[in-house]
JSON list of C-alpha atoms in Angstrom, two decimals:
[
{"chain": "A", "resi": 155, "resn": "ASP", "atom": "CA", "xyz": [1.69, 19.83, -9.45]},
{"chain": "A", "resi": 156, "resn": "ALA", "atom": "CA", "xyz": [2.80, 22.84, -7.70]},
{"chain": "A", "resi": 157, "resn": "LYS", "atom": "CA", "xyz": [6.10, 23.92, -8.01]},
{"chain": "A", "resi": 158, "resn": "THR", "atom": "CA", "xyz": [8.12, 23.76, -4.57]},
{"chain": "A", "resi": 159, "resn": "THR", "atom": "CA", "xyz": [11.09, 25.11, -3.68]},
{"chain": "A", "resi": 160, "resn": "GLN", "atom": "CA", "xyz": [13.97, 24.01, -1.52]},
{"chain": "A", "resi": 161, "resn": "PRO", "atom": "CA", "xyz": [17.27, 24.47, 0.51]},
{"chain": "A", "resi": 162, "resn": "THR", "atom": "CA", "xyz": [20.22, 23.09, -1.04]},
{"chain": "A", "resi": 163, "resn": "SER", "atom": "CA", "xyz": [21.32, 21.89, 1.95]},
{"chain": "A", "resi": 164, "resn": "MET", "atom": "CA", "xyz": [21.33, 22.38, 5.73]},
{"chain": "A", "resi": 165, "resn": "ASP", "atom": "CA", "xyz": [22.80, 21.49, 9.40]},
{"chain": "A", "resi": 166, "resn": "CYS", "atom": "CA", "xyz": [21.71, 21.38, 12.15]},
{"chain": "A", "resi": 167, "resn": "ALA", "atom": "CA", "xyz": [23.14, 19.34, 15.54]},
{"chain": "A", "resi": 168, "resn": "GLU", "atom": "CA", "xyz": [22.80, 16.21, 17.30]},
{"chain": "A", "resi": 169, "resn": "GLY", "atom": "CA", "xyz": [19.75, 16.43, 20.18]},
{"chain": "A", "resi": 170, "resn": "ARG", "atom": "CA", "xyz": [18.31, 19.95, 18.47]},
{"chain": "A", "resi": 171, "resn": "ALA", "atom": "CA", "xyz": [15.45, 20.11, 16.44]},
{"chain": "A", "resi": 172, "resn": "ALA", "atom": "CA", "xyz": [16.02, 20.31, 12.37]},
{"chain": "A", "resi": 173, "resn": "ASN", "atom": "CA", "xyz": [13.71, 22.71, 11.02]},
{"chain": "A", "resi": 174, "resn": "LEU", "atom": "CA", "xyz": [12.95, 22.20, 7.48]},
{"chain": "A", "resi": 175, "resn": "PRO", "atom": "CA", "xyz": [11.52, 24.85, 4.57]},
{"chain": "A", "resi": 176, "resn": "CYS", "atom": "CA", "xyz": [9.54, 24.38, 1.25]},
{"chain": "A", "resi": 177, "resn": "ASN", "atom": "CA", "xyz": [7.52, 26.79, -0.38]},
{"chain": "A", "resi": 178, "resn": "HIS", "atom": "CA", "xyz": [4.91, 25.91, -2.96]},
{"chain": "A", "resi": 179, "resn": "SER", "atom": "CA", "xyz": [3.33, 29.08, -3.30]},
{"chain": "A", "resi": 180, "resn": "THR", "atom": "CA", "xyz": [1.18, 28.60, -6.34]},
{"chain": "A", "resi": 181, "resn": "ILE", "atom": "CA", "xyz": [-0.20, 24.73, -4.29]},
{"chain": "A", "resi": 182, "resn": "SER", "atom": "CA", "xyz": [-3.53, 24.63, -5.68]},
{"chain": "A", "resi": 183, "resn": "GLY", "atom": "CA", "xyz": [-6.62, 24.51, -2.83]},
{"chain": "A", "resi": 184, "resn": "ASN", "atom": "CA", "xyz": [-6.85, 20.32, -4.20]},
{"chain": "A", "resi": 185, "resn": "GLU", "atom": "CA", "xyz": [-3.42, 19.79, -3.52]},
{"chain": "A", "resi": 186, "resn": "TYR", "atom": "CA", "xyz": [-1.53, 18.36, -0.24]},
{"chain": "A", "resi": 187, "resn": "VAL", "atom": "CA", "xyz": [2.24, 19.05, 0.91]},
{"chain": "A", "resi": 188, "resn": "TYR", "atom": "CA", "xyz": [3.90, 15.43, 1.58]},
{"chain": "A", "resi": 189, "resn": "TRP", "atom": "CA", "xyz": [7.20, 14.64, 3.09]},
{"chain": "A", "resi": 190, "resn": "TYR", "atom": "CA", "xyz": [9.47, 12.77, 1.71]},
{"chain": "A", "resi": 191, "resn": "ARG", "atom": "CA", "xyz": [13.31, 10.78, 2.57]},
{"chain": "A", "resi": 192, "resn": "GLN", "atom": "CA", "xyz": [15.96, 9.35, 1.35]},
{"chain": "A", "resi": 193, "resn": "ILE", "atom": "CA", "xyz": [18.70, 8.40, 3.34]},
{"chain": "A", "resi": 194, "resn": "HIS", "atom": "CA", "xyz": [21.76, 7.28, 1.08]},
{"chain": "A", "resi": 195, "resn": "SER", "atom": "CA", "xyz": [21.54, 4.26, -1.15]},
{"chain": "A", "resi": 196, "resn": "GLN", "atom": "CA", "xyz": [18.01, 3.95, 0.44]},
{"chain": "A", "resi": 197, "resn": "GLY", "atom": "CA", "xyz": [13.94, 4.24, -0.56]},
{"chain": "A", "resi": 198, "resn": "PRO", "atom": "CA", "xyz": [12.34, 7.00, 0.08]},
{"chain": "A", "resi": 199, "resn": "GLN", "atom": "CA", "xyz": [10.14, 7.40, 2.65]},
{"chain": "A", "resi": 200, "resn": "TYR", "atom": "CA", "xyz": [6.84, 7.95, 3.20]},
{"chain": "A", "resi": 201, "resn": "ILE", "atom": "CA", "xyz": [6.64, 10.99, 6.29]},
{"chain": "A", "resi": 202, "resn": "ILE", "atom": "CA", "xyz": [4.23, 12.66, 6.64]},
{"chain": "A", "resi": 203, "resn": "HIS", "atom": "CA", "xyz": [1.67, 14.59, 4.99]},
{"chain": "A", "resi": 204, "resn": "GLY", "atom": "CA", "xyz": [-0.95, 17.79, 5.25]},
{"chain": "A", "resi": 205, "resn": "LEU", "atom": "CA", "xyz": [-3.86, 19.78, 3.02]},
{"chain": "A", "resi": 206, "resn": "LYS", "atom": "CA", "xyz": [-4.47, 22.84, 5.49]},
{"chain": "A", "resi": 207, "resn": "ASN", "atom": "CA", "xyz": [-4.07, 21.51, 9.46]},
{"chain": "A", "resi": 208, "resn": "ASN", "atom": "CA", "xyz": [-0.56, 21.24, 10.76]},
{"chain": "A", "resi": 209, "resn": "GLU", "atom": "CA", "xyz": [-0.61, 17.85, 10.98]},
{"chain": "A", "resi": 210, "resn": "THR", "atom": "CA", "xyz": [2.63, 15.47, 13.56]},
{"chain": "A", "resi": 211, "resn": "ASN", "atom": "CA", "xyz": [2.52, 11.74, 14.06]},
{"chain": "A", "resi": 212, "resn": "GLU", "atom": "CA", "xyz": [5.81, 9.21, 15.78]},
{"chain": "A", "resi": 213, "resn": "MET", "atom": "CA", "xyz": [8.10, 10.72, 12.48]},
{"chain": "A", "resi": 214, "resn": "ALA", "atom": "CA", "xyz": [7.39, 14.30, 12.29]},
{"chain": "A", "resi": 215, "resn": "SER", "atom": "CA", "xyz": [5.36, 17.75, 12.97]},
{"chain": "A", "resi": 216, "resn": "LEU", "atom": "CA", "xyz": [4.07, 19.69, 9.57]},
{"chain": "A", "resi": 217, "resn": "ILE", "atom": "CA", "xyz": [2.66, 23.13, 9.50]},
{"chain": "A", "resi": 218, "resn": "ILE", "atom": "CA", "xyz": [1.55, 24.84, 7.00]},
{"chain": "A", "resi": 219, "resn": "THR", "atom": "CA", "xyz": [1.09, 28.43, 6.43]},
{"chain": "A", "resi": 220, "resn": "GLU", "atom": "CA", "xyz": [-2.67, 30.31, 6.44]},
{"chain": "A", "resi": 221, "resn": "ASP", "atom": "CA", "xyz": [-2.15, 30.81, 3.08]},
{"chain": "A", "resi": 222, "resn": "ARG", "atom": "CA", "xyz": [-0.77, 27.16, 2.29]},
{"chain": "A", "resi": 223, "resn": "LYS", "atom": "CA", "xyz": [2.60, 28.96, 0.42]},
{"chain": "A", "resi": 224, "resn": "SER", "atom": "CA", "xyz": [4.85, 27.35, 2.16]},
{"chain": "A", "resi": 225, "resn": "SER", "atom": "CA", "xyz": [5.30, 24.99, 5.26]},
{"chain": "A", "resi": 226, "resn": "THR", "atom": "CA", "xyz": [8.11, 22.82, 7.87]},
{"chain": "A", "resi": 227, "resn": "LEU", "atom": "CA", "xyz": [8.87, 20.00, 8.57]},
{"chain": "A", "resi": 228, "resn": "ILE", "atom": "CA", "xyz": [10.27, 19.73, 12.29]},
{"chain": "A", "resi": 229, "resn": "LEU", "atom": "CA", "xyz": [12.41, 17.46, 13.07]},
{"chain": "A", "resi": 230, "resn": "PRO", "atom": "CA", "xyz": [12.35, 17.37, 17.43]},
{"chain": "A", "resi": 231, "resn": "HIS", "atom": "CA", "xyz": [15.69, 15.87, 17.90]},
{"chain": "A", "resi": 232, "resn": "ALA", "atom": "CA", "xyz": [16.58, 15.28, 15.21]},
{"chain": "A", "resi": 233, "resn": "THR", "atom": "CA", "xyz": [19.84, 11.98, 15.32]},
{"chain": "A", "resi": 234, "resn": "LEU", "atom": "CA", "xyz": [23.01, 10.80, 12.75]},
{"chain": "A", "resi": 235, "resn": "ARG", "atom": "CA", "xyz": [20.32, 8.91, 11.43]},
{"chain": "A", "resi": 236, "resn": "ASP", "atom": "CA", "xyz": [18.53, 11.77, 10.20]},
{"chain": "A", "resi": 237, "resn": "THR", "atom": "CA", "xyz": [20.88, 12.62, 7.82]},
{"chain": "A", "resi": 238, "resn": "ALA", "atom": "CA", "xyz": [18.44, 12.01, 4.54]},
{"chain": "A", "resi": 239, "resn": "VAL", "atom": "CA", "xyz": [17.55, 13.82, 1.04]},
{"chain": "A", "resi": 240, "resn": "TYR", "atom": "CA", "xyz": [14.07, 15.83, 2.29]},
{"chain": "A", "resi": 241, "resn": "TYR", "atom": "CA", "xyz": [11.77, 15.56, -0.47]},
{"chain": "A", "resi": 242, "resn": "CYS", "atom": "CA", "xyz": [9.26, 18.73, -0.17]},
{"chain": "A", "resi": 243, "resn": "ILE", "atom": "CA", "xyz": [5.68, 17.51, -2.40]},
{"chain": "A", "resi": 244, "resn": "ALA", "atom": "CA", "xyz": [3.27, 19.50, -3.19]},
{"chain": "A", "resi": 245, "resn": "LYS", "atom": "CA", "xyz": [0.53, 16.86, -4.96]},
{"chain": "A", "resi": 246, "resn": "THR", "atom": "CA", "xyz": [-3.59, 16.30, -5.24]},
{"chain": "A", "resi": 247, "resn": "SER", "atom": "CA", "xyz": [-4.82, 12.39, -4.16]},
{"chain": "A", "resi": 248, "resn": "TYR", "atom": "CA", "xyz": [-3.55, 11.19, -6.86]},
{"chain": "A", "resi": 249, "resn": "ASP", "atom": "CA", "xyz": [-1.41, 12.21, -8.93]},
{"chain": "A", "resi": 250, "resn": "LYS", "atom": "CA", "xyz": [2.30, 10.21, -9.31]},
{"chain": "A", "resi": 251, "resn": "VAL", "atom": "CA", "xyz": [4.95, 11.06, -6.84]},
{"chain": "A", "resi": 252, "resn": "ILE", "atom": "CA", "xyz": [7.76, 13.29, -8.95]},
{"chain": "A", "resi": 253, "resn": "PHE", "atom": "CA", "xyz": [11.32, 14.87, -6.54]},
{"chain": "A", "resi": 254, "resn": "GLY", "atom": "CA", "xyz": [12.90, 18.05, -6.72]},
{"chain": "A", "resi": 255, "resn": "PRO", "atom": "CA", "xyz": [16.64, 17.68, -5.87]},
{"chain": "A", "resi": 256, "resn": "GLY", "atom": "CA", "xyz": [15.12, 18.62, -2.20]},
{"chain": "A", "resi": 257, "resn": "THR", "atom": "CA", "xyz": [17.41, 18.93, 0.70]},
{"chain": "A", "resi": 258, "resn": "SER", "atom": "CA", "xyz": [20.67, 17.46, 2.01]},
{"chain": "A", "resi": 259, "resn": "LEU", "atom": "CA", "xyz": [20.29, 17.82, 5.82]},
{"chain": "A", "resi": 260, "resn": "SER", "atom": "CA", "xyz": [23.19, 16.66, 7.51]},
{"chain": "A", "resi": 261, "resn": "VAL", "atom": "CA", "xyz": [22.90, 15.56, 11.96]},
{"chain": "A", "resi": 262, "resn": "ILE", "atom": "CA", "xyz": [26.61, 16.96, 12.88]},
{"chain": "A", "resi": 263, "resn": "PRO", "atom": "CA", "xyz": [27.10, 15.07, 16.80]},
{"chain": "B", "resi": 255, "resn": "GLY", "atom": "CA", "xyz": [2.71, -1.07, 7.67]},
{"chain": "B", "resi": 256, "resn": "ALA", "atom": "CA", "xyz": [2.36, -1.07, 4.45]},
{"chain": "B", "resi": 257, "resn": "VAL", "atom": "CA", "xyz": [5.45, -2.26, 3.58]},
{"chain": "B", "resi": 258, "resn": "VAL", "atom": "CA", "xyz": [7.34, -3.05, 0.07]},
{"chain": "B", "resi": 259, "resn": "SER", "atom": "CA", "xyz": [9.73, -5.15, -1.36]},
{"chain": "B", "resi": 260, "resn": "GLN", "atom": "CA", "xyz": [12.46, -5.34, -3.52]},
{"chain": "B", "resi": 261, "resn": "HIS", "atom": "CA", "xyz": [13.89, -8.30, -5.04]},
{"chain": "B", "resi": 262, "resn": "PRO", "atom": "CA", "xyz": [17.14, -8.84, -5.88]},
{"chain": "B", "resi": 263, "resn": "SER", "atom": "CA", "xyz": [19.01, -6.09, -3.86]},
{"chain": "B", "resi": 264, "resn": "TRP", "atom": "CA", "xyz": [21.58, -5.74, -6.34]},
{"chain": "B", "resi": 265, "resn": "VAL", "atom": "CA", "xyz": [22.42, -7.56, -9.50]},
{"chain": "B", "resi": 266, "resn": "ILE", "atom": "CA", "xyz": [25.27, -7.95, -11.41]},
{"chain": "B", "resi": 267, "resn": "CYS", "atom": "CA", "xyz": [25.46, -9.28, -14.78]},
{"chain": "B", "resi": 268, "resn": "LYS", "atom": "CA", "xyz": [26.79, -9.44, -18.68]},
{"chain": "B", "resi": 269, "resn": "SER", "atom": "CA", "xyz": [26.26, -6.43, -21.63]},
{"chain": "B", "resi": 270, "resn": "GLY", "atom": "CA", "xyz": [23.09, -8.06, -23.38]},
{"chain": "B", "resi": 271, "resn": "THR", "atom": "CA", "xyz": [21.40, -9.94, -20.77]},
{"chain": "B", "resi": 272, "resn": "SER", "atom": "CA", "xyz": [18.25, -9.22, -19.45]},
{"chain": "B", "resi": 273, "resn": "VAL", "atom": "CA", "xyz": [17.79, -8.65, -15.82]},
{"chain": "B", "resi": 274, "resn": "LYS", "atom": "CA", "xyz": [13.13, -8.68, -13.71]},
{"chain": "B", "resi": 275, "resn": "ILE", "atom": "CA", "xyz": [13.17, -7.28, -10.78]},
{"chain": "B", "resi": 276, "resn": "GLU", "atom": "CA", "xyz": [10.04, -7.54, -8.73]},
{"chain": "B", "resi": 277, "resn": "CYS", "atom": "CA", "xyz": [8.59, -5.42, -6.46]},
{"chain": "B", "resi": 278, "resn": "ARG", "atom": "CA", "xyz": [5.34, -6.49, -4.22]},
{"chain": "B", "resi": 279, "resn": "SER", "atom": "CA", "xyz": [3.68, -4.46, -1.47]},
{"chain": "B", "resi": 280, "resn": "LEU", "atom": "CA", "xyz": [3.62, -6.92, 0.98]},
{"chain": "B", "resi": 281, "resn": "ASP", "atom": "CA", "xyz": [0.67, -5.62, 3.53]},
{"chain": "B", "resi": 282, "resn": "PHE", "atom": "CA", "xyz": [-1.89, -3.79, 1.31]},
{"chain": "B", "resi": 283, "resn": "GLN", "atom": "CA", "xyz": [-3.04, -4.17, -2.00]},
{"chain": "B", "resi": 284, "resn": "ALA", "atom": "CA", "xyz": [-1.45, -1.99, -5.01]},
{"chain": "B", "resi": 285, "resn": "THR", "atom": "CA", "xyz": [-3.66, -0.85, -7.90]},
{"chain": "B", "resi": 286, "resn": "THR", "atom": "CA", "xyz": [-1.47, 1.45, -8.02]},
{"chain": "B", "resi": 287, "resn": "MET", "atom": "CA", "xyz": [2.31, 1.04, -9.02]},
{"chain": "B", "resi": 288, "resn": "PHE", "atom": "CA", "xyz": [5.87, 3.43, -9.65]},
{"chain": "B", "resi": 289, "resn": "TRP", "atom": "CA", "xyz": [8.52, 2.38, -11.07]},
{"chain": "B", "resi": 290, "resn": "TYR", "atom": "CA", "xyz": [11.61, 4.21, -11.18]},
{"chain": "B", "resi": 291, "resn": "ARG", "atom": "CA", "xyz": [15.18, 4.97, -11.85]},
{"chain": "B", "resi": 292, "resn": "GLN", "atom": "CA", "xyz": [17.92, 7.19, -10.00]},
{"chain": "B", "resi": 293, "resn": "PHE", "atom": "CA", "xyz": [21.58, 7.88, -10.97]},
{"chain": "B", "resi": 294, "resn": "PRO", "atom": "CA", "xyz": [24.28, 8.17, -9.47]},
{"chain": "B", "resi": 295, "resn": "LYS", "atom": "CA", "xyz": [24.17, 12.09, -7.35]},
{"chain": "B", "resi": 296, "resn": "GLN", "atom": "CA", "xyz": [20.87, 12.38, -9.24]},
{"chain": "B", "resi": 297, "resn": "SER", "atom": "CA", "xyz": [17.46, 12.46, -7.95]},
{"chain": "B", "resi": 298, "resn": "LEU", "atom": "CA", "xyz": [14.67, 10.30, -8.97]},
{"chain": "B", "resi": 299, "resn": "MET", "atom": "CA", "xyz": [13.41, 9.43, -12.48]},
{"chain": "B", "resi": 300, "resn": "LEU", "atom": "CA", "xyz": [9.76, 8.19, -12.47]},
{"chain": "B", "resi": 301, "resn": "MET", "atom": "CA", "xyz": [10.10, 5.74, -15.76]},
{"chain": "B", "resi": 302, "resn": "ALA", "atom": "CA", "xyz": [6.31, 4.02, -15.90]},
{"chain": "B", "resi": 303, "resn": "THR", "atom": "CA", "xyz": [3.09, 4.16, -13.97]},
{"chain": "B", "resi": 304, "resn": "SER", "atom": "CA", "xyz": [1.47, 1.16, -14.27]},
{"chain": "B", "resi": 305, "resn": "ASN", "atom": "CA", "xyz": [-1.86, 0.06, -12.90]},
{"chain": "B", "resi": 306, "resn": "GLU", "atom": "CA", "xyz": [-3.32, -3.70, -11.99]},
{"chain": "B", "resi": 307, "resn": "GLY", "atom": "CA", "xyz": [-4.91, -5.56, -14.76]},
{"chain": "B", "resi": 308, "resn": "SER", "atom": "CA", "xyz": [-3.86, -2.37, -17.92]},
{"chain": "B", "resi": 309, "resn": "LYS", "atom": "CA", "xyz": [-0.44, -2.30, -19.79]},
{"chain": "B", "resi": 310, "resn": "ALA", "atom": "CA", "xyz": [1.68, 0.59, -18.61]},
{"chain": "B", "resi": 311, "resn": "THR", "atom": "CA", "xyz": [2.05, 4.18, -19.49]},
{"chain": "B", "resi": 312, "resn": "TYR", "atom": "CA", "xyz": [5.93, 4.74, -18.93]},
{"chain": "B", "resi": 313, "resn": "GLU", "atom": "CA", "xyz": [7.04, 8.96, -18.56]},
{"chain": "B", "resi": 314, "resn": "GLN", "atom": "CA", "xyz": [8.81, 10.09, -21.92]},
{"chain": "B", "resi": 315, "resn": "GLY", "atom": "CA", "xyz": [11.74, 9.51, -23.01]},
{"chain": "B", "resi": 316, "resn": "VAL", "atom": "CA", "xyz": [11.77, 5.67, -21.10]},
{"chain": "B", "resi": 317, "resn": "GLU", "atom": "CA", "xyz": [11.47, 3.03, -23.51]},
{"chain": "B", "resi": 318, "resn": "LYS", "atom": "CA", "xyz": [9.04, 0.85, -23.33]},
{"chain": "B", "resi": 319, "resn": "ASP", "atom": "CA", "xyz": [10.20, -1.93, -25.57]},
{"chain": "B", "resi": 320, "resn": "LYS", "atom": "CA", "xyz": [13.38, -2.18, -22.90]},
{"chain": "B", "resi": 321, "resn": "PHE", "atom": "CA", "xyz": [11.55, -1.90, -20.01]},
{"chain": "B", "resi": 322, "resn": "LEU", "atom": "CA", "xyz": [9.24, -4.35, -20.09]},
{"chain": "B", "resi": 323, "resn": "ILE", "atom": "CA", "xyz": [6.84, -3.57, -17.04]},
{"chain": "B", "resi": 324, "resn": "ASN", "atom": "CA", "xyz": [3.73, -6.85, -15.56]},
{"chain": "B", "resi": 325, "resn": "HIS", "atom": "CA", "xyz": [1.35, -5.77, -13.02]},
{"chain": "B", "resi": 326, "resn": "ALA", "atom": "CA", "xyz": [-0.03, -9.29, -13.34]},
{"chain": "B", "resi": 327, "resn": "SER", "atom": "CA", "xyz": [-1.83, -8.34, -9.73]},
{"chain": "B", "resi": 328, "resn": "LEU", "atom": "CA", "xyz": [-2.36, -6.12, -6.77]},
{"chain": "B", "resi": 329, "resn": "THR", "atom": "CA", "xyz": [0.51, -7.41, -4.26]},
{"chain": "B", "resi": 330, "resn": "LEU", "atom": "CA", "xyz": [3.49, -7.88, -6.93]},
{"chain": "B", "resi": 331, "resn": "SER", "atom": "CA", "xyz": [4.86, -6.01, -10.78]},
{"chain": "B", "resi": 332, "resn": "THR", "atom": "CA", "xyz": [8.30, -6.57, -12.48]},
{"chain": "B", "resi": 333, "resn": "LEU", "atom": "CA", "xyz": [10.47, -4.63, -13.96]},
{"chain": "B", "resi": 334, "resn": "THR", "atom": "CA", "xyz": [12.65, -6.69, -16.70]},
{"chain": "B", "resi": 335, "resn": "VAL", "atom": "CA", "xyz": [15.58, -4.49, -18.70]},
{"chain": "B", "resi": 336, "resn": "THR", "atom": "CA", "xyz": [15.68, -6.54, -22.05]},
{"chain": "B", "resi": 337, "resn": "SER", "atom": "CA", "xyz": [19.12, -6.47, -23.30]},
{"chain": "B", "resi": 338, "resn": "ALA", "atom": "CA", "xyz": [20.85, -4.25, -20.46]},
{"chain": "B", "resi": 339, "resn": "HIS", "atom": "CA", "xyz": [23.98, -2.21, -21.41]},
{"chain": "B", "resi": 340, "resn": "PRO", "atom": "CA", "xyz": [26.57, -0.47, -18.88]},
{"chain": "B", "resi": 341, "resn": "GLU", "atom": "CA", "xyz": [24.52, 3.08, -18.94]},
{"chain": "B", "resi": 342, "resn": "ASP", "atom": "CA", "xyz": [21.39, 1.02, -17.84]},
{"chain": "B", "resi": 343, "resn": "SER", "atom": "CA", "xyz": [23.14, 1.07, -15.25]},
{"chain": "B", "resi": 344, "resn": "SER", "atom": "CA", "xyz": [21.55, 2.38, -11.89]},
{"chain": "B", "resi": 345, "resn": "PHE", "atom": "CA", "xyz": [19.49, 2.93, -8.43]},
{"chain": "B", "resi": 346, "resn": "TYR", "atom": "CA", "xyz": [15.77, 1.87, -9.54]},
{"chain": "B", "resi": 347, "resn": "ILE", "atom": "CA", "xyz": [13.11, 1.58, -6.88]},
{"chain": "B", "resi": 348, "resn": "CYS", "atom": "CA", "xyz": [9.45, 0.00, -6.99]},
{"chain": "B", "resi": 349, "resn": "SER", "atom": "CA", "xyz": [6.20, 2.79, -5.09]},
{"chain": "B", "resi": 350, "resn": "ALA", "atom": "CA", "xyz": [3.28, 1.38, -4.60]},
{"chain": "B", "resi": 351, "resn": "ARG", "atom": "CA", "xyz": [0.00, 3.05, -3.77]},
{"chain": "B", "resi": 352, "resn": "GLY", "atom": "CA", "xyz": [-3.36, 1.11, -2.73]},
{"chain": "B", "resi": 353, "resn": "ALA", "atom": "CA", "xyz": [-6.51, 0.69, -1.30]},
{"chain": "B", "resi": 354, "resn": "PRO", "atom": "CA", "xyz": [-8.79, 1.36, 0.04]},
{"chain": "B", "resi": 355, "resn": "GLN", "atom": "CA", "xyz": [-7.57, 2.80, 3.33]},
{"chain": "B", "resi": 356, "resn": "ARG", "atom": "CA", "xyz": [-3.77, 4.33, 1.50]},
{"chain": "B", "resi": 357, "resn": "THR", "atom": "CA", "xyz": [-5.39, 6.15, -1.49]},
{"chain": "B", "resi": 358, "resn": "ASP", "atom": "CA", "xyz": [-2.68, 8.28, -1.63]},
{"chain": "B", "resi": 359, "resn": "THR", "atom": "CA", "xyz": [0.03, 7.67, 0.12]},
{"chain": "B", "resi": 360, "resn": "GLN", "atom": "CA", "xyz": [2.32, 5.86, -2.03]},
{"chain": "B", "resi": 361, "resn": "TYR", "atom": "CA", "xyz": [5.35, 3.57, -0.21]},
{"chain": "B", "resi": 362, "resn": "PHE", "atom": "CA", "xyz": [8.61, 2.66, -2.43]},
{"chain": "B", "resi": 363, "resn": "GLY", "atom": "CA", "xyz": [10.69, -0.51, -2.41]},
{"chain": "B", "resi": 364, "resn": "PRO", "atom": "CA", "xyz": [14.27, -0.13, -0.59]},
{"chain": "B", "resi": 365, "resn": "GLY", "atom": "CA", "xyz": [16.02, -0.74, -4.21]},
{"chain": "B", "resi": 366, "resn": "THR", "atom": "CA", "xyz": [17.61, -2.80, -6.46]},
{"chain": "B", "resi": 367, "resn": "ARG", "atom": "CA", "xyz": [21.13, -1.53, -7.15]},
{"chain": "B", "resi": 368, "resn": "LEU", "atom": "CA", "xyz": [21.39, -2.90, -11.21]},
{"chain": "B", "resi": 369, "resn": "THR", "atom": "CA", "xyz": [25.52, -3.05, -12.23]},
{"chain": "B", "resi": 370, "resn": "VAL", "atom": "CA", "xyz": [25.88, -4.07, -16.22]},
{"chain": "B", "resi": 371, "resn": "LEU", "atom": "CA", "xyz": [29.27, -5.26, -16.76]}
]
């Protein structure tokens, strides 16, 4: 699996967009970018994934650069309930999910 | 859709006893299930992978005789911590990946907090 790097922590004001970056410069052509999050003391929650096109669902948007070496997860209107650790993972469809340290996002009132 | 449940949500046991944790995929058939462990302030660590009807594959450093995994059906996997000791106290989380339409996404259970006294 390609290694990903994320900032250790970020703050975001409530109601504003949260933009979480992820670098995956060694990503292979058949590896997707997955995002999960883990709210304190809960199991990880799947957010979104994509291969090369931008993706949007009811939770977030995923913007992948044209060279696929980096991506950004966007939470359009962050709420206090979005405070969590966010994990960016680059893997093929059938690879298992291996978690790195992730980004601890704090949404501030 | 894609709901994974775990039971129990928390358990306290005495040192030397065995504890069984159940993981169920509620609305899809899980051809592959995964077990993770998470210690405080750390990320999740993969313990093992199991395919329905097959023996589990354990990650390096995970004792297969201590952490018994059974994946007897497409909706149920169990993890048994045998002869538990205080150092086994942790947050255990299962994950499931299904077929056919969800082959590429792992969904996670809510976790089971094990405390060994």
